[in-house]
Amino acid sequence: MSADRPEDADALAPSPDRAGLRTDAIYLVVVALVAFRQLCNSMGTSPTIWEDTLIENLYVRDCLVDNHCTAVGAGATVGIFHSAGYLHWRSLLHAVGLHANGTFLTFHVLNALGVGLVAVAARRIAGPVAAALAVLIMVAGNGVPTQLNVISDVAPVPFLGAVFLLLAQTATARPTRATTVALGLLCGVMLNFYATGLLCGVSAVIVTLRFPKDRWKHTALVMAAFVVSTFVLSPLTWLVDLRIVLTRHIGHSPGMMNRLPLLEIPLAALSALALLLWGVSALWPPLRRRLDVVAAVILPLFVPVLAGYLRGSLDVQDKYFAHVVAAIAVGVGAGAMLPLNAAARWALGRLETRFPSRKAGIDRFSAMVRRSQALALPLAALLVFAGFNEPADTIEHLSYSYADVLSTARYLARARGWTSGQAQLGLLTPDELARRAAIRWATGWRASGTTSGLEHAYMLKMPVSDVLMQLPTGAEVVRRAADGRTVVVSTCSWIDWTAFRACTRRGDAPETCMDTALPIRNDGHQDYSEGIPGMPNPDGRDLSRQTLTLHFPLHPRPECPVTRVVMPRLPLLCPGVIASVDGVPATIEDSGRRVLLRYDTRPGAPQPRELAISWELGVPACWNQFRGHPPFFIEGDPDAVPFIERMIDPGPGAAEGPP
Amino acid sequence: MRLRTPLAVLGCIASLAVAVQAQDPTPYRGPPVLPPHAGPPAPPPAPLPEGQSPAPPPPLPEGQAPPPPPPLDQNVPMEAMTISRATAMTVGGLESLVILGAAWLAFFGAPRRRDDQR
């Protein structure tokens, strides 16, 4: 069968007619609505705090405030620069008034539309049941693995991948110059959003090479559109990357590898399944051609990912599959249904031939089956609406969101008159990124005010299971959400963060010490570039094994007569120990994890003078976890400290932790 | 025809937005409003390994740091490579137009020309 005949073009992917468009529109709207609700339920309506978002915010701020917009983009873990186009797009969203939550909900809307487009794509290939299956797979595959819970350059990619897939199908069904150019331009945009967009360009070329006619003309056109749009949107990114590629090794360093077996990565396994179904359908060429576009999208990613995995130079992650998740969904949904539909048609034909007297009954049965297929999508929509894949109550649910840090900032500004500078001195939380986000991202801090190194507040997340717990004096719930409560605990303290001494010792070398303080800075770049004087480098890249000891002069006083210090043990927290207490004899308990200190009210009585806390840096428990800021510990009022400890470490076994 | 009209409208809106952005001297109103840099900022580090649970580092000898990565380019620092806000907004607007146009074409298909009907 030649592929040059018009009927073959239709076999590749049917072109929508007027009636089909009406059905498609219904599919798109219904699916997008339930997918949007599902995304809001499972991913929240406020972005989770994420390192990449905070770095992006610096670029957006530089662009909008200082008129210095990056021309090369952000660094990727594989060693190149990318995402400049995405950063410009994010800056545009911000400039038109879509700030943190607005941008996040925009991503939700787009990705919900992406699920709708997947339903349309699968329906056009293999009917309503395939559409329903594809919707379920797309919804299950999207989410935290494709970073839909945060603002990042990956988050809009599943939507872009869905647009690309449907456009490739449409272009294949009826090639025109407009659709071919649009394919190339879209790939250029995708590449400037996220580096895997390069593989979209390869997919676009494969798609045009499969066109039934004028394939070389269309291939040249799509390549030209892709190259020109890629370069025009951010020329310096690609000049710099070209230089990098030509001069150094690209890939993950061995220290960054998590090395999960490839098929234990859900989207990698689903990609393999989609390709397997495409291969199986090759036994019946008309079916295979219907899945060719899907394979053309998945293969250019899957092959290099597999090669990188086998060579050990790539830490394969679900997010790399973000632009093919739509193709995976359609590939599995349609790949499963096409052979089934064909087999059913064949069986009914055989029955009609064998039992011609029962043709009417067979026709009725066949019509009934066709009608019942229309129920597939409502059923899938119902499952999505009911949240069939919403995650269980995991640690992800207890991570901090923008809404948490915003509520905290507004509360502390209103109730205690805090400025951003005071927050830099006194806001404490076990999540260092949340602390930075509260200072750098949240609005609502007072513009001016006094600062005190002795004024502290802890920002905590309370799990749903603990919402009935009695709050100690000084604690306030500042945000109530379905996943828990955000609590701010104000407590008196003996530690003044404006004056302490930092000492480091490497191996047998003598200890070096420096008097230092938590700096108050207006520029978020300095969080990364300068750190705290006397403390090891903040980015951890030259973090050698060493002992960090912080010596805190203590400030006992009558209005704050007792203080308790606890060194918590949490998975992402450097474990420290209380090394010593000067001034009075003190019992340090629990292998250096706890001490209780009292102010002696007798005139002239000796008082606790100094507290020393040590951390081993550069060891597996404290490597990336160390961000240049003093690692978190709890110090304060004896009523507040046990509450804080319970909030951050609710698990019975977790409290023990590694020694 | 049905494609040209919405694209023209979108183009006009985007051009207007870009023109307003380019002319508007008001600084950006979003958070956080910070004073200008005291000096050229250093580039932020590459993002950490994803997944909230970074792999442990290879063991290092006590007191020894791993070699720093080679400098990317001694002559042209990354932070010096910037474009203006108006240009960035224009790029963002163009990208939005391409995405919208591609989505439109994907859903509706290209408009049929008379020679397509044969």
mmCIF file with all atom_site columns, N, CA, C and O in Angstrom, chain A residues 523-545:
data_model
loop_
_atom_site.group_PDB
_atom_site.id
_atom_site.type_symbol
_atom_site.label_atom_id
_atom_site.label_alt_id
_atom_site.label_comp_id
_atom_site.label_asym_id
_atom_site.label_entity_id
_atom_site.label_seq_id
_atom_site.pdbx_PDB_ins_code
_atom_site.Cartn_x
_atom_site.Cartn_y
_atom_site.Cartn_z
_atom_site.occupancy
_atom_site.B_iso_or_equiv
_atom_site.pdbx_formal_charge
_atom_site.auth_seq_id
_atom_site.auth_comp_id
_atom_site.auth_asym_id
_atom_site.auth_atom_id
_atom_site.pdbx_PDB_model_num
ATOM 1  N N  . ASP A 1 523 ? 19.748 42.209 48.654 1.00 0.00 ? 523 ASP A N  1
ATOM 2  C CA . ASP A 1 523 ? 19.977 41.573 47.358 1.00 0.00 ? 523 ASP A CA 1
ATOM 3  C C  . ASP A 1 523 ? 20.027 40.057 47.516 1.00 0.00 ? 523 ASP A C  1
ATOM 4  O O  . ASP A 1 523 ? 20.933 39.519 48.155 1.00 0.00 ? 523 ASP A O  1
ATOM 5  N N  . GLY A 1 524 ? 19.055 39.375 46.933 1.00 0.00 ? 524 GLY A N  1
ATOM 6  C CA . GLY A 1 524 ? 18.989 37.922 47.042 1.00 0.00 ? 524 GLY A CA 1
ATOM 7  C C  . GLY A 1 524 ? 20.162 37.207 46.404 1.00 0.00 ? 524 GLY A C  1
ATOM 8  O O  . GLY A 1 524 ? 20.466 36.066 46.746 1.00 0.00 ? 524 GLY A O  1
ATOM 9  N N  . HIS A 1 525 ? 20.826 37.860 45.439 1.00 0.00 ? 525 HIS A N  1
ATOM 10 C CA . HIS A 1 525 ? 22.005 37.227 44.822 1.00 0.00 ? 525 HIS A CA 1
ATOM 11 C C  . HIS A 1 525 ? 23.068 36.907 45.863 1.00 0.00 ? 525 HIS A C  1
ATOM 12 O O  . HIS A 1 525 ? 23.803 35.941 45.746 1.00 0.00 ? 525 HIS A O  1
ATOM 13 N N  . GLN A 1 526 ? 23.134 37.777 46.896 1.00 0.00 ? 526 GLN A N  1
ATOM 14 C CA . GLN A 1 526 ? 24.190 37.592 47.892 1.00 0.00 ? 526 GLN A CA 1
ATOM 15 C C  . GLN A 1 526 ? 23.959 36.338 48.734 1.00 0.00 ? 526 GLN A C  1
ATOM 16 O O  . GLN A 1 526 ? 24.901 35.825 49.328 1.00 0.00 ? 526 GLN A O  1
ATOM 17 N N  . ASP A 1 527 ? 22.703 35.851 48.781 1.00 0.00 ? 527 ASP A N  1
ATOM 18 C CA . ASP A 1 527 ? 22.467 34.590 49.491 1.00 0.00 ? 527 ASP A CA 1
ATOM 19 C C  . ASP A 1 527 ? 23.308 33.480 48.876 1.00 0.00 ? 527 ASP A C  1
ATOM 20 O O  . ASP A 1 527 ? 23.714 32.537 49.549 1.00 0.00 ? 527 ASP A O  1
ATOM 21 N N  . TYR A 1 528 ? 23.513 33.591 47.547 1.00 0.00 ? 528 TYR A N  1
ATOM 22 C CA . TYR A 1 528 ? 24.254 32.546 46.840 1.00 0.00 ? 528 TYR A CA 1
ATOM 23 C C  . TYR A 1 528 ? 25.732 32.865 46.720 1.00 0.00 ? 528 TYR A C  1
ATOM 24 O O  . TYR A 1 528 ? 26.578 31.990 46.741 1.00 0.00 ? 528 TYR A O  1
ATOM 25 N N  . SER A 1 529 ? 26.037 34.152 46.583 1.00 0.00 ? 529 SER A N  1
ATOM 26 C CA . SER A 1 529 ? 27.416 34.487 46.217 1.00 0.00 ? 529 SER A CA 1
ATOM 27 C C  . SER A 1 529 ? 28.285 34.795 47.425 1.00 0.00 ? 529 SER A C  1
ATOM 28 O O  . SER A 1 529 ? 29.487 34.602 47.372 1.00 0.00 ? 529 SER A O  1
ATOM 29 N N  . GLU A 1 530 ? 27.694 35.288 48.505 1.00 0.00 ? 530 GLU A N  1
ATOM 30 C CA . GLU A 1 530 ? 28.551 35.783 49.592 1.00 0.00 ? 530 GLU A CA 1
ATOM 31 C C  . GLU A 1 530 ? 28.400 34.993 50.883 1.00 0.00 ? 530 GLU A C  1
ATOM 32 O O  . GLU A 1 530 ? 29.357 34.829 51.615 1.00 0.00 ? 530 GLU A O  1
ATOM 33 N N  . GLY A 1 531 ? 27.230 34.529 51.181 1.00 0.00 ? 531 GLY A N  1
ATOM 34 C CA . GLY A 1 531 ? 27.057 33.776 52.411 1.00 0.00 ? 531 GLY A CA 1
ATOM 35 C C  . GLY A 1 531 ? 27.294 34.630 53.649 1.00 0.00 ? 531 GLY A C  1
ATOM 36 O O  . GLY A 1 531 ? 27.101 35.844 53.632 1.00 0.00 ? 531 GLY A O  1
ATOM 37 N N  . ILE A 1 532 ? 27.737 33.985 54.693 1.00 0.00 ? 532 ILE A N  1
ATOM 38 C CA . ILE A 1 532 ? 27.923 34.662 55.974 1.00 0.00 ? 532 ILE A CA 1
ATOM 39 C C  . ILE A 1 532 ? 29.407 34.670 56.290 1.00 0.00 ? 532 ILE A C  1
ATOM 40 O O  . ILE A 1 532 ? 30.067 33.619 56.206 1.00 0.00 ? 532 ILE A O  1
ATOM 41 N N  . PRO A 1 533 ? 29.970 35.818 56.645 1.00 0.00 ? 533 PRO A N  1
ATOM 42 C CA . PRO A 1 533 ? 31.411 35.875 56.937 1.00 0.00 ? 533 PRO A CA 1
ATOM 43 C C  . PRO A 1 533 ? 31.804 34.836 57.984 1.00 0.00 ? 533 PRO A C  1
ATOM 44 O O  . PRO A 1 533 ? 31.118 34.669 58.992 1.00 0.00 ? 533 PRO A O  1
ATOM 45 N N  . GLY A 1 534 ? 32.884 34.146 57.712 1.00 0.00 ? 534 GLY A N  1
ATOM 46 C CA . GLY A 1 534 ? 33.373 33.148 58.657 1.00 0.00 ? 534 GLY A CA 1
ATOM 47 C C  . GLY A 1 534 ? 32.768 31.775 58.482 1.00 0.00 ? 534 GLY A C  1
ATOM 48 O O  . GLY A 1 534 ? 33.283 30.797 59.024 1.00 0.00 ? 534 GLY A O  1
ATOM 49 N N  . MET A 1 535 ? 31.672 31.701 57.723 1.00 0.00 ? 535 MET A N  1
ATOM 50 C CA . MET A 1 535 ? 31.011 30.405 57.499 1.00 0.00 ? 535 MET A CA 1
ATOM 51 C C  . MET A 1 535 ? 31.485 29.840 56.158 1.00 0.00 ? 535 MET A C  1
ATOM 52 O O  . MET A 1 535 ? 31.838 30.596 55.255 1.00 0.00 ? 535 MET A O  1
ATOM 53 N N  . PRO A 1 536 ? 31.500 28.513 56.010 1.00 0.00 ? 536 PRO A N  1
ATOM 54 C CA . PRO A 1 536 ? 31.916 27.936 54.726 1.00 0.00 ? 536 PRO A CA 1
ATOM 55 C C  . PRO A 1 536 ? 31.026 28.401 53.571 1.00 0.00 ? 536 PRO A C  1
ATOM 56 O O  . PRO A 1 536 ? 29.901 28.861 53.791 1.00 0.00 ? 536 PRO A O  1
ATOM 57 N N  . ASN A 1 537 ? 31.551 28.260 52.371 1.00 0.00 ? 537 ASN A N  1
ATOM 58 C CA . ASN A 1 537 ? 30.879 28.734 51.147 1.00 0.00 ? 537 ASN A CA 1
ATOM 59 C C  . ASN A 1 537 ? 29.439 28.254 51.064 1.00 0.00 ? 537 ASN A C  1
ATOM 60 O O  . ASN A 1 537 ? 29.144 27.102 51.343 1.00 0.00 ? 537 ASN A O  1
ATOM 61 N N  . PRO A 1 538 ? 28.528 29.149 50.669 1.00 0.00 ? 538 PRO A N  1
ATOM 62 C CA . PRO A 1 538 ? 27.116 28.780 50.711 1.00 0.00 ? 538 PRO A CA 1
ATOM 63 C C  . PRO A 1 538 ? 26.671 27.789 49.656 1.00 0.00 ? 538 PRO A C  1
ATOM 64 O O  . PRO A 1 538 ? 25.669 27.120 49.843 1.00 0.00 ? 538 PRO A O  1
ATOM 65 N N  . ASP A 1 539 ? 27.345 27.705 48.528 1.00 0.00 ? 539 ASP A N  1
ATOM 66 C CA . ASP A 1 539 ? 26.775 26.844 47.489 1.00 0.00 ? 539 ASP A CA 1
ATOM 67 C C  . ASP A 1 539 ? 27.214 25.389 47.615 1.00 0.00 ? 539 ASP A C  1
ATOM 68 O O  . ASP A 1 539 ? 26.772 24.540 46.860 1.00 0.00 ? 539 ASP A O  1
ATOM 69 N N  . GLY A 1 540 ? 28.060 25.105 48.569 1.00 0.00 ? 540 GLY A N  1
ATOM 70 C CA . GLY A 1 540 ? 28.381 23.717 48.863 1.00 0.00 ? 540 GLY A CA 1
ATOM 71 C C  . GLY A 1 540 ? 29.314 23.059 47.862 1.00 0.00 ? 540 GLY A C  1
ATOM 72 O O  . GLY A 1 540 ? 29.697 21.913 48.044 1.00 0.00 ? 540 GLY A O  1
ATOM 73 N N  . ARG A 1 541 ? 29.710 23.812 46.818 1.00 0.00 ? 541 ARG A N  1
ATOM 74 C CA . ARG A 1 541 ? 30.510 23.135 45.795 1.00 0.00 ? 541 ARG A CA 1
ATOM 75 C C  . ARG A 1 541 ? 31.941 22.875 46.250 1.00 0.00 ? 541 ARG A C  1
ATOM 76 O O  . ARG A 1 541 ? 32.607 22.010 45.744 1.00 0.00 ? 541 ARG A O  1
ATOM 77 N N  . ASP A 1 542 ? 32.424 23.711 47.199 1.00 0.00 ? 542 ASP A N  1
ATOM 78 C CA . ASP A 1 542 ? 33.758 23.407 47.692 1.00 0.00 ? 542 ASP A CA 1
ATOM 79 C C  . ASP A 1 542 ? 33.686 23.039 49.172 1.00 0.00 ? 542 ASP A C  1
ATOM 80 O O  . ASP A 1 542 ? 34.565 23.352 49.949 1.00 0.00 ? 542 ASP A O  1
ATOM 81 N N  . LEU A 1 543 ? 32.592 22.376 49.524 1.00 0.00 ? 543 LEU A N  1
ATOM 82 C CA . LEU A 1 543 ? 32.404 22.029 50.922 1.00 0.00 ? 543 LEU A CA 1
ATOM 83 C C  . LEU A 1 543 ? 33.219 20.782 51.245 1.00 0.00 ? 543 LEU A C  1
ATOM 84 O O  . LEU A 1 543 ? 32.820 19.664 50.956 1.00 0.00 ? 543 LEU A O  1
ATOM 85 N N  . SER A 1 544 ? 34.354 21.009 51.826 1.00 0.00 ? 544 SER A N  1
ATOM 86 C CA . SER A 1 544 ? 35.159 19.864 52.217 1.00 0.00 ? 544 SER A CA 1
ATOM 87 C C  . SER A 1 544 ? 34.718 19.402 53.589 1.00 0.00 ? 544 SER A C  1
ATOM 88 O O  . SER A 1 544 ? 33.978 20.092 54.295 1.00 0.00 ? 544 SER A O  1
ATOM 89 N N  . ARG A 1 545 ? 35.212 18.246 53.989 1.00 0.00 ? 545 ARG A N  1
ATOM 90 C CA . ARG A 1 545 ? 34.864 17.737 55.304 1.00 0.00 ? 545 ARG A CA 1
ATOM 91 C C  . ARG A 1 545 ? 35.526 18.606 56.366 1.00 0.00 ? 545 ARG A C  1
ATOM 92 O O  . ARG A 1 545 ? 36.741 18.840 56.314 1.00 0.00 ? 545 ARG A O  1
#
